[in-house]
Amino acid sequence: MAQIIDGKLISAEKLTKLRQEVAEFVGAGNPVPQLTAVIVGEDPASQRYVRHKMVACKEVGIASETKWLPANTTQEELLQLIGQLNGDDNVSGVLVQLPVPEHIDERTICNAVAPEKDVDGFNEINMGRLALDMEGFVPATPLGVKELLEHSNIATHGRNAVVVGRSKNVSLPLAILMHSDGKNATKALDATVTICHRYTPPKELAKHCRQADIIVVAVGKPGLITKDMVKPGACVIDVGITEITDEKTGKRKLVGDVDFEEVRQVAGHITPVPGGVGPMTVTMLMYNTLKAAKTQAARRLV
Amino acid sequence: MAQIIDGKLISAEKLTKLRQEVAEFVGAGNPVPQLTAVIVGEDPASQRYVRHKMVACKEVGIASETKWLPANTTQEELLQLIGQLNGDDNVSGVLVQLPVPEHIDERTICNAVAPEKDVDGFNEINMGRLALDMEGFVPATPLGVKELLEHSNIATHGRNAVVVGRSKNVSLPLAILMHSDGKNATKALDATVTICHRYTPPKELAKHCRQADIIVVAVGKPGLITKDMVKPGACVIDVGITEITDEKTGKRKLVGDVDFEEVRQVAGHITPVPGGVGPMTVTMLMYNTLKAAKTQAARRLV
């Protein structure tokens, strides 16, 4: 029976560590780090996500602020606000909660956030830096997966890993972090990595997964990874989150992409949904915000 | 017996097409595109590479210029020259021949070339754009491999591809181009991609390769890919180039990473070394330079 990788617990430990680091940073005479989130429109899910982030800020001692803009905000107005935040020395990190309304170009917005305040890691410059194994901001979810693997002492060097999905905010950054050179700035994981996606035939997906020591799946298709696709002892990380109706209780519940009850019988390690990768995402955003504050403080000293 | 993918021929055809496109572009009243190469120091290999590039420019009707700087040029001086070239409307593309002397930081130099003139695709912004499937400059060698695959009608959609190597100028851009979404700006190839590298155990490398419909190897280890590692009918693209002494003749010669004589007996398609990927690299640099000139002309119209 697989060992459960308890994302809630690991996340709580990491938050405790971050709280100490923030306290030390501030204790050394630096200003309190601040994360500013921008929401455009009234999407309830976005509001919920931002609220979670603000709660985490409070937990670790990072100041936080949310800027609410109406759904009819123009792209120009949003860019203006981002420009203000980029130039504001009190703001360490800026995140624009996605999605933005359709009349606003998401890519333009992501690129407008100053690279050194881009705690989401969505600016094209930070994506380039990650690809080049350079210091920069890595999106929180792939960073959280890396943290879970390391915390659970999962061997990755020279092992076979499969990343299922090819999203730009999770799967690709993770595939880069998993295959790249551990001796470079990103301290990557030196695994052999296979990237599977919607056009990978199901039989091939199963074959690749069965050869994997580590499977990370980030697709959003409940039940995609079944027991027969997992090598005994493999580590299975489930990034998928889908809300479904529980057949027995009739209630809504969150599930991942992995058939958890079945797969846990063969896997060596497995993350649950909820309580696996999810909690790590917000935590690693805190990590990125502190990192931003530290980098900015170091630059001001020069 | 494998069909030989004749890089010389495909390259010559592409150059002919590019010459026509350059003529049309200039005929429409645009200035002649210009590529400026910068060499720092006296490395003979660098001089030879740049000469090849300049010859190709002449062939397609692109103006060219080489700036020679002494080996003791400071980073500041080099950055100043790049800044001048960035600001010079007569210059469409700028390339700094690598390697630069050790006292100069390669990454700082690559990032200093304006993204819209970065025909080598080595600026972190172009790397980020490639990773995000956005319009930008892709390094010439991976672009050349894509061109060879397409020209030879090698099916890639949903097929298994293995990229051996994890260099940032060839393997990683290629892995991105091969697995990403063909419907986005980079017109990527929708393959399932496995990235193998120095820490992939030899047995695992062999296994991954045997499952591949396409193998691209870019390592610089002669004889790395042997017959038993190749699935009958697979397409084998050899990016490796190593100079060795021929045991029979005692003469120096170039070889790739693939045991060509053996592998051609099982592969469906194969590129020779020399005469495979090599010629495509310079050709795709011409493609990038024309693209740069066109983009800049379009911007000036706005």
mmCIF file of C-alpha atoms in Angstrom, chain A residues 107 111 122-125 127-134 157-160 165-166 168 172 175-176 178-184 190-201 204 207-208 211, chain B residues 107 111 122-125 127-134 157-160 165-166 168 172 175-176 178-184 190-201 204 207-208 211:
data_model
loop_
_atom_site.group_PDB
_atom_site.id
_atom_site.type_symbol
_atom_site.label_atom_id
_atom_site.label_comp_id
_atom_site.label_asym_id
_atom_site.label_seq_id
_atom_site.Cartn_x
_atom_site.Cartn_y
_atom_site.Cartn_z
ATOM 1 C CA ARG A 107 -0.022 37.094 -22.444
ATOM 2 C CA ASN A 111 4.614 39.923 -19.633
ATOM 3 C CA PHE A 122 4.304 33.585 -15.981
ATOM 4 C CA ASN A 123 6.370 36.368 -17.602
ATOM 5 C CA GLU A 124 8.060 35.096 -20.789
ATOM 6 C CA ILE A 125 11.426 36.149 -19.346
ATOM 7 C CA MET A 127 9.909 31.069 -18.572
ATOM 8 C CA GLY A 128 13.066 31.589 -20.628
ATOM 9 C CA ARG A 129 15.218 31.666 -17.502
ATOM 10 C CA LEU A 130 13.710 28.421 -16.273
ATOM 11 C CA ALA A 131 14.322 26.782 -19.645
ATOM 12 C CA LEU A 132 17.945 27.972 -19.478
ATOM 13 C CA ASP A 133 18.393 26.676 -15.887
ATOM 14 C CA MET A 134 18.883 30.252 -14.700
ATOM 15 C CA HIS A 157 18.494 11.227 -10.773
ATOM 16 C CA GLY A 158 18.581 8.993 -13.866
ATOM 17 C CA ARG A 159 15.081 7.667 -13.154
ATOM 18 C CA ASN A 160 12.240 7.541 -15.645
ATOM 19 C CA GLY A 165 -0.077 17.105 -19.897
ATOM 20 C CA ARG A 166 1.683 19.952 -21.671
ATOM 21 C CA LYS A 168 2.571 26.074 -19.887
ATOM 22 C CA LEU A 172 6.149 22.169 -19.234
ATOM 23 C CA ALA A 175 9.227 18.703 -17.381
ATOM 24 C CA ILE A 176 12.048 21.253 -17.550
ATOM 25 C CA MET A 178 12.630 17.296 -13.852
ATOM 26 C CA HIS A 179 15.034 16.605 -16.727
ATOM 27 C CA SER A 180 17.530 19.462 -16.357
ATOM 28 C CA ASP A 181 20.906 19.567 -14.683
ATOM 29 C CA GLY A 182 20.869 19.516 -10.894
ATOM 30 C CA LYS A 183 24.135 21.419 -10.800
ATOM 31 C CA ASN A 184 22.616 24.564 -12.323
ATOM 32 C CA ASP A 190 18.221 14.960 -13.632
ATOM 33 C CA ALA A 191 15.475 12.481 -14.542
ATOM 34 C CA THR A 192 14.760 11.059 -17.980
ATOM 35 C CA VAL A 193 11.443 12.713 -18.795
ATOM 36 C CA THR A 194 8.674 11.716 -21.167
ATOM 37 C CA ILE A 195 6.024 14.325 -21.967
ATOM 38 C CA CYS A 196 2.665 12.734 -22.848
ATOM 39 C CA HIS A 197 -0.410 14.696 -23.848
ATOM 40 C CA ARG A 198 -3.804 14.578 -25.559
ATOM 41 C CA TYR A 199 -2.299 13.152 -28.757
ATOM 42 C CA THR A 200 -0.411 10.363 -27.050
ATOM 43 C CA PRO A 201 -2.435 7.237 -27.931
ATOM 44 C CA GLU A 204 1.313 4.415 -25.541
ATOM 45 C CA LYS A 207 3.231 1.925 -21.747
ATOM 46 C CA HIS A 208 5.169 5.066 -20.878
ATOM 47 C CA GLN A 211 7.976 2.263 -17.279
ATOM 48 C CA ARG B 107 24.479 34.740 -21.040
ATOM 49 C CA ASN B 111 20.466 38.575 -23.596
ATOM 50 C CA PHE B 122 19.616 32.586 -27.728
ATOM 51 C CA ASN B 123 18.098 35.569 -25.872
ATOM 52 C CA GLU B 124 16.170 34.416 -22.791
ATOM 53 C CA ILE B 125 13.070 36.174 -24.133
ATOM 54 C CA MET B 127 13.623 30.972 -25.295
ATOM 55 C CA GLY B 128 10.603 31.918 -23.181
ATOM 56 C CA ARG B 129 8.521 32.623 -26.271
ATOM 57 C CA LEU B 130 9.407 29.256 -27.755
ATOM 58 C CA ALA B 131 8.484 27.514 -24.506
ATOM 59 C CA LEU B 132 5.157 29.374 -24.551
ATOM 60 C CA ASP B 133 4.494 28.455 -28.234
ATOM 61 C CA MET B 134 4.669 32.130 -29.143
ATOM 62 C CA HIS B 157 1.566 13.713 -34.496
ATOM 63 C CA GLY B 158 1.036 11.314 -31.576
ATOM 64 C CA ARG B 159 4.231 9.407 -32.410
ATOM 65 C CA ASN B 160 6.989 8.568 -29.953
ATOM 66 C CA GLY B 165 20.834 15.345 -25.083
ATOM 67 C CA ARG B 166 19.628 18.325 -23.079
ATOM 68 C CA LYS B 168 19.892 24.615 -24.404
ATOM 69 C CA LEU B 172 15.663 21.508 -25.312
ATOM 70 C CA ALA B 175 12.022 18.831 -27.408
ATOM 71 C CA ILE B 176 9.721 21.835 -27.023
ATOM 72 C CA MET B 178 8.433 18.333 -31.007
ATOM 73 C CA HIS B 179 5.922 17.903 -28.185
ATOM 74 C CA SER B 180 3.998 21.180 -28.307
ATOM 75 C CA ASP B 181 0.715 22.051 -29.942
ATOM 76 C CA GLY B 182 0.774 22.257 -33.741
ATOM 77 C CA LYS B 183 -2.090 24.744 -33.666
ATOM 78 C CA ASN B 184 -0.029 27.432 -31.930
ATOM 79 C CA ASP B 190 2.511 17.099 -31.372
ATOM 80 C CA ALA B 191 4.742 14.107 -30.660
ATOM 81 C CA THR B 192 5.155 12.315 -27.346
ATOM 82 C CA VAL B 193 8.719 13.269 -26.436
ATOM 83 C CA THR B 194 11.235 11.588 -24.159
ATOM 84 C CA ILE B 195 14.314 13.587 -23.191
ATOM 85 C CA CYS B 196 17.310 11.347 -22.450
ATOM 86 C CA HIS B 197 20.698 12.613 -21.324
ATOM 87 C CA ARG B 198 23.990 11.738 -19.646
ATOM 88 C CA TYR B 199 22.241 10.388 -16.567
ATOM 89 C CA THR B 200 19.870 8.130 -18.455
ATOM 90 C CA PRO B 201 21.262 4.622 -17.824
ATOM 91 C CA GLU B 204 17.067 2.745 -20.396
ATOM 92 C CA LYS B 207 14.751 0.941 -24.369
ATOM 93 C CA HIS B 208 13.434 4.440 -24.977
ATOM 94 C CA GLN B 211 10.177 2.491 -28.754
#
